[in-house]
Coordinates of N, CA and C in Angstrom, one line a residue:
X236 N 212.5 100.3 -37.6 CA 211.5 100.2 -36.5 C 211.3 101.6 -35.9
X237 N 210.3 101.6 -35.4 CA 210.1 103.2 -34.9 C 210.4 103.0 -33.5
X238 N 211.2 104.7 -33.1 CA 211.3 104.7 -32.1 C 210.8 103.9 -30.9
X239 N 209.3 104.7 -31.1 CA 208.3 104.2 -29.8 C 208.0 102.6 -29.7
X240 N 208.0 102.4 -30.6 CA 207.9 100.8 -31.0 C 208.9 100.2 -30.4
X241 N 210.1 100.4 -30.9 CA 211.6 99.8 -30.1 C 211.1 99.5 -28.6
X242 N 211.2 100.7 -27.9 CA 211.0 101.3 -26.6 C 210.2 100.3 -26.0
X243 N 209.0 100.1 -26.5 CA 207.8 99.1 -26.2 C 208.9 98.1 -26.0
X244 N 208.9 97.5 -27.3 CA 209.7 95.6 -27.0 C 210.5 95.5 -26.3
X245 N 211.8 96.7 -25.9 CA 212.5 96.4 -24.9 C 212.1 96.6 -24.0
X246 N 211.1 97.5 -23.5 CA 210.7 97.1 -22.0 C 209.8 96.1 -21.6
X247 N 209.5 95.4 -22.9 CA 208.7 94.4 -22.3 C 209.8 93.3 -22.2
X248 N 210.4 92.9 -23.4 CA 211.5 92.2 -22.8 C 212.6 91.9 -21.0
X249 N 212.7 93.3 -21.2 CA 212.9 93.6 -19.4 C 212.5 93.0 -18.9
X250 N 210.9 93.5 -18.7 CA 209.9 93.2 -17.6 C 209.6 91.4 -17.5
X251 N 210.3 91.0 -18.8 CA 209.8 89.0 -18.4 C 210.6 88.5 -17.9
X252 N 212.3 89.1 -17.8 CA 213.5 88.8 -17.1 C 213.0 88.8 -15.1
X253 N 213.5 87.6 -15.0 CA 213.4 87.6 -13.5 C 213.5 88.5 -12.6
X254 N 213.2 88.8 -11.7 CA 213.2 89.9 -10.9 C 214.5 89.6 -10.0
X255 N 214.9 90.7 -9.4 CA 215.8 90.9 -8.8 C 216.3 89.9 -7.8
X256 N 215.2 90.0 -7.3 CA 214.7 88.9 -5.8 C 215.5 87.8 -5.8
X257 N 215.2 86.9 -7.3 CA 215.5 85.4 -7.2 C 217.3 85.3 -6.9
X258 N 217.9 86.3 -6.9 CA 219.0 85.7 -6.5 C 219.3 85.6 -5.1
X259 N 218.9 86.7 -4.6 CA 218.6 86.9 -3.1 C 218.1 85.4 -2.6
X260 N 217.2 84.8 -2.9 CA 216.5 83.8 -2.7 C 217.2 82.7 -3.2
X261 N 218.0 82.2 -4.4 CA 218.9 81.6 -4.4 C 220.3 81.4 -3.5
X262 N 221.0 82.4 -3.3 CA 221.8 82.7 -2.1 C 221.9 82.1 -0.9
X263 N 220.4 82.6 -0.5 CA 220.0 81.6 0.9 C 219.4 80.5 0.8
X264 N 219.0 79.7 -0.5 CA 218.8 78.4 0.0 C 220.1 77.7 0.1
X265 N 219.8 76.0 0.2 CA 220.3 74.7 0.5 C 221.4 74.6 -0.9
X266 N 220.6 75.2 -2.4 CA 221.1 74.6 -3.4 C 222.4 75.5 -3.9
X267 N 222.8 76.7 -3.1 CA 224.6 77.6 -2.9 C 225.1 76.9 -2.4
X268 N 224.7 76.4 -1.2 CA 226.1 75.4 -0.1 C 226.3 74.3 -1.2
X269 N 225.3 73.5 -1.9 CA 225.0 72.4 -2.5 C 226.1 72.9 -3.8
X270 N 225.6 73.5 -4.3 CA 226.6 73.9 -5.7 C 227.8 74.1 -5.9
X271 N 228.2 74.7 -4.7 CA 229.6 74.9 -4.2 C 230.5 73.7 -3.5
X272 N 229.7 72.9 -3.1 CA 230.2 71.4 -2.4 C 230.3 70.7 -3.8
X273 N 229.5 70.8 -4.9 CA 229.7 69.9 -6.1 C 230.4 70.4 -7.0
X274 N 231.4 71.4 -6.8 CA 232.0 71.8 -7.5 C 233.0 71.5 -7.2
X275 N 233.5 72.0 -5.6 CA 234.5 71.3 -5.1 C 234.7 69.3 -5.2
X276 N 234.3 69.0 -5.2 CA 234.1 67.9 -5.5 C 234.2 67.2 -7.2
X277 N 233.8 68.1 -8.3 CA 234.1 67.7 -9.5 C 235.2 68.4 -9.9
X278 N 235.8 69.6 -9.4 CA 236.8 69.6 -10.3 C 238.4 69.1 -9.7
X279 N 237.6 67.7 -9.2 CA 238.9 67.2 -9.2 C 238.7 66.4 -10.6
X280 N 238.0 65.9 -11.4 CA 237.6 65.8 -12.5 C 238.3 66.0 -13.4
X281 N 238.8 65.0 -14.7 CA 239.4 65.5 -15.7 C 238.4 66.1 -16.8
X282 N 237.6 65.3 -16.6 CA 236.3 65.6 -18.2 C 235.2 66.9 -17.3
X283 N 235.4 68.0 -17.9 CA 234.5 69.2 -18.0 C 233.0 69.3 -18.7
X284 N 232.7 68.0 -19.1 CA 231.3 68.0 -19.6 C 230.5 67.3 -18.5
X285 N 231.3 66.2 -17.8 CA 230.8 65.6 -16.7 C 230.4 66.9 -15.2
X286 N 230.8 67.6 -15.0 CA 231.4 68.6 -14.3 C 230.0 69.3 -14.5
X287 N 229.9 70.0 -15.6 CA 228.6 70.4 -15.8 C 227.3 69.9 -16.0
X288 N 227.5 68.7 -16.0 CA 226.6 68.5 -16.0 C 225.7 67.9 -14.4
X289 N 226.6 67.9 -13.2 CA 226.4 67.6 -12.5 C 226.1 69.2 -11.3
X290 N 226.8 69.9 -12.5 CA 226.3 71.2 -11.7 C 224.9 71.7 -12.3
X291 N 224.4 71.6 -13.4 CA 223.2 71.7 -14.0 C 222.3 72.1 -13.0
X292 N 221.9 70.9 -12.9 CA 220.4 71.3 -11.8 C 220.6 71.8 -10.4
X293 N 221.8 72.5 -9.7 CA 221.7 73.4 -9.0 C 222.0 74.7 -9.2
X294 N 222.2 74.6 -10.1 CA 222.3 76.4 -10.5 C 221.1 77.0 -11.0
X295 N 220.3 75.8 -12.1 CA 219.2 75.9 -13.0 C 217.9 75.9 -12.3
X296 N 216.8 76.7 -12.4 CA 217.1 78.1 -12.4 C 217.6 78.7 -10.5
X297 N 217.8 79.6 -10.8 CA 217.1 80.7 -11.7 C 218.7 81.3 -12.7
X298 N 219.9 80.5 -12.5 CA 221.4 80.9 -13.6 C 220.8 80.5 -15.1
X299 N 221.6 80.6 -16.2 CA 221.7 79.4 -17.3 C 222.7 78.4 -17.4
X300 N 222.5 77.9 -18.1 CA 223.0 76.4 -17.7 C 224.7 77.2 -17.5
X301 N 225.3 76.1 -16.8 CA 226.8 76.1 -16.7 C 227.5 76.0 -18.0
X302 N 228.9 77.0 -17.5 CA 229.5 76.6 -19.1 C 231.0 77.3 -18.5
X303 N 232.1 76.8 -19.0 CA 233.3 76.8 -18.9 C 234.0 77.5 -19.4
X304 N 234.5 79.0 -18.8 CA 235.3 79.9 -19.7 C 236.1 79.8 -20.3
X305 N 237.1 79.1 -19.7 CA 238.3 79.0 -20.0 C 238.6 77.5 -20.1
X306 N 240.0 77.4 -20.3 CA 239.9 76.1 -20.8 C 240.3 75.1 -19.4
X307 N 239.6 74.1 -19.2 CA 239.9 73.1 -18.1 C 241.3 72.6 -17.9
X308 N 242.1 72.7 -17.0 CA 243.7 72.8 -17.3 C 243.5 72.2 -15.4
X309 N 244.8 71.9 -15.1 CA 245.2 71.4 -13.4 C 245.0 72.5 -13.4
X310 N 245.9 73.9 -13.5 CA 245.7 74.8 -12.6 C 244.7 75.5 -12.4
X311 N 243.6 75.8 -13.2 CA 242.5 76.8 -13.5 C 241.3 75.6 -13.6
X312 N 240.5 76.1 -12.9 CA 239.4 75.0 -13.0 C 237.9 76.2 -12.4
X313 N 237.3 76.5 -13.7 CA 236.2 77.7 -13.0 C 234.7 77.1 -14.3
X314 N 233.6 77.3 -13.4 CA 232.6 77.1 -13.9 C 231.7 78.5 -14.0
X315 N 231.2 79.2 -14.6 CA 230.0 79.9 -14.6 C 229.2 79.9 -15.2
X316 N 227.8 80.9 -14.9 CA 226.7 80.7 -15.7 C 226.1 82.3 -15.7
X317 N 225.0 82.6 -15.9 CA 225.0 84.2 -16.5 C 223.2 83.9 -15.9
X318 N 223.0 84.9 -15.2 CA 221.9 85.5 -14.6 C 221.7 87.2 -15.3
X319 N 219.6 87.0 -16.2 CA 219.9 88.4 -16.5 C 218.2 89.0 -15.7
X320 N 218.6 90.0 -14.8 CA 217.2 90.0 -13.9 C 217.0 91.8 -13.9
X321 N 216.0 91.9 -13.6 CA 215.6 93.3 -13.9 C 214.5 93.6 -13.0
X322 N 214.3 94.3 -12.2 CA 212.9 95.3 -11.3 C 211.9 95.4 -12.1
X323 N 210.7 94.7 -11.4 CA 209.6 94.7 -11.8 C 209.0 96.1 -12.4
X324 N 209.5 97.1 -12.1 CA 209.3 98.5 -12.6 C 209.9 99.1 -13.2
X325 N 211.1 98.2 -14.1 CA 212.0 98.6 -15.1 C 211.3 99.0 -16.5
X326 N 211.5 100.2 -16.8 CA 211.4 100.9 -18.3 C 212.2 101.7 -18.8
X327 N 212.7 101.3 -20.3 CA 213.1 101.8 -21.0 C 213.0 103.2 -21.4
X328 N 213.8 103.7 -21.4 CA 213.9 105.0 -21.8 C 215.2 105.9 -22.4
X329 N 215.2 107.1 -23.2 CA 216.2 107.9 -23.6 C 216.7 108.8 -22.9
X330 N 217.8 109.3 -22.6 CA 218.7 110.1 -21.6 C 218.1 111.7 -21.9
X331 N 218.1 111.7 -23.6 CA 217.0 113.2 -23.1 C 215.7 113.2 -23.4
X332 N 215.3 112.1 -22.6 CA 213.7 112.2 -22.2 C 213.5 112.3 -20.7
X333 N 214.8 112.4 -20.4 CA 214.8 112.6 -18.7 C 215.1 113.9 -18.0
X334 N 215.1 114.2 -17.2 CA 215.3 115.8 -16.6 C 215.8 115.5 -15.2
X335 N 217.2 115.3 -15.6 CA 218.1 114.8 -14.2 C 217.9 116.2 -13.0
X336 N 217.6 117.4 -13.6 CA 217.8 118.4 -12.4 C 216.8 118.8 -11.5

């Protein structure tokens, strides 16, 4: 693929990734205190599919779906999910295409 070509798709890719904002905006709603109360609450839980799935629709969006790193055990009980967000005026570029001085 040619350079400039590359350059193109990943900045457009970028640019369709959520903006920065939504987590900001996630943060302060209802559905943090909410997610975090139902979490506390399922992992008293033995089954880890129930667990997520009950965290689903408060994380979803602007996270991806929940999923369990590690393995569900008494002691360790952690849920996450993966946010990928980018500035509306994010572009791609090469390190010497730039003139840091």
């Amino acid at each position: 693929m040619y350079e400039g070509l590359a350059k193109g798709y990943a900045t457009e890719y970028v640019q369709k990734k959520a903006d920065h904002s939504c987590i900001q905006e996630w943060i302060e709603s209802p559905q943090r205190t909410q997610a975090f109360n139902k979490f506390v609450l399922a992992s008293q839980m033995e089954n880890e599919g129930r667990v997520l799935e009950q965290m689903a629709p408060l994380i979803h969006p602007p996270f991806s779906k929940p999923f369990i790193p590690y393995p569900w055990s008494k002691n360790f009980k952690s849920v996450s999910a993966q946010l990928v967000s980018a500035a509306p005026e994010t572009d791609v570029f090469e390190v010497s295409d730039v003139d840091f001085c």
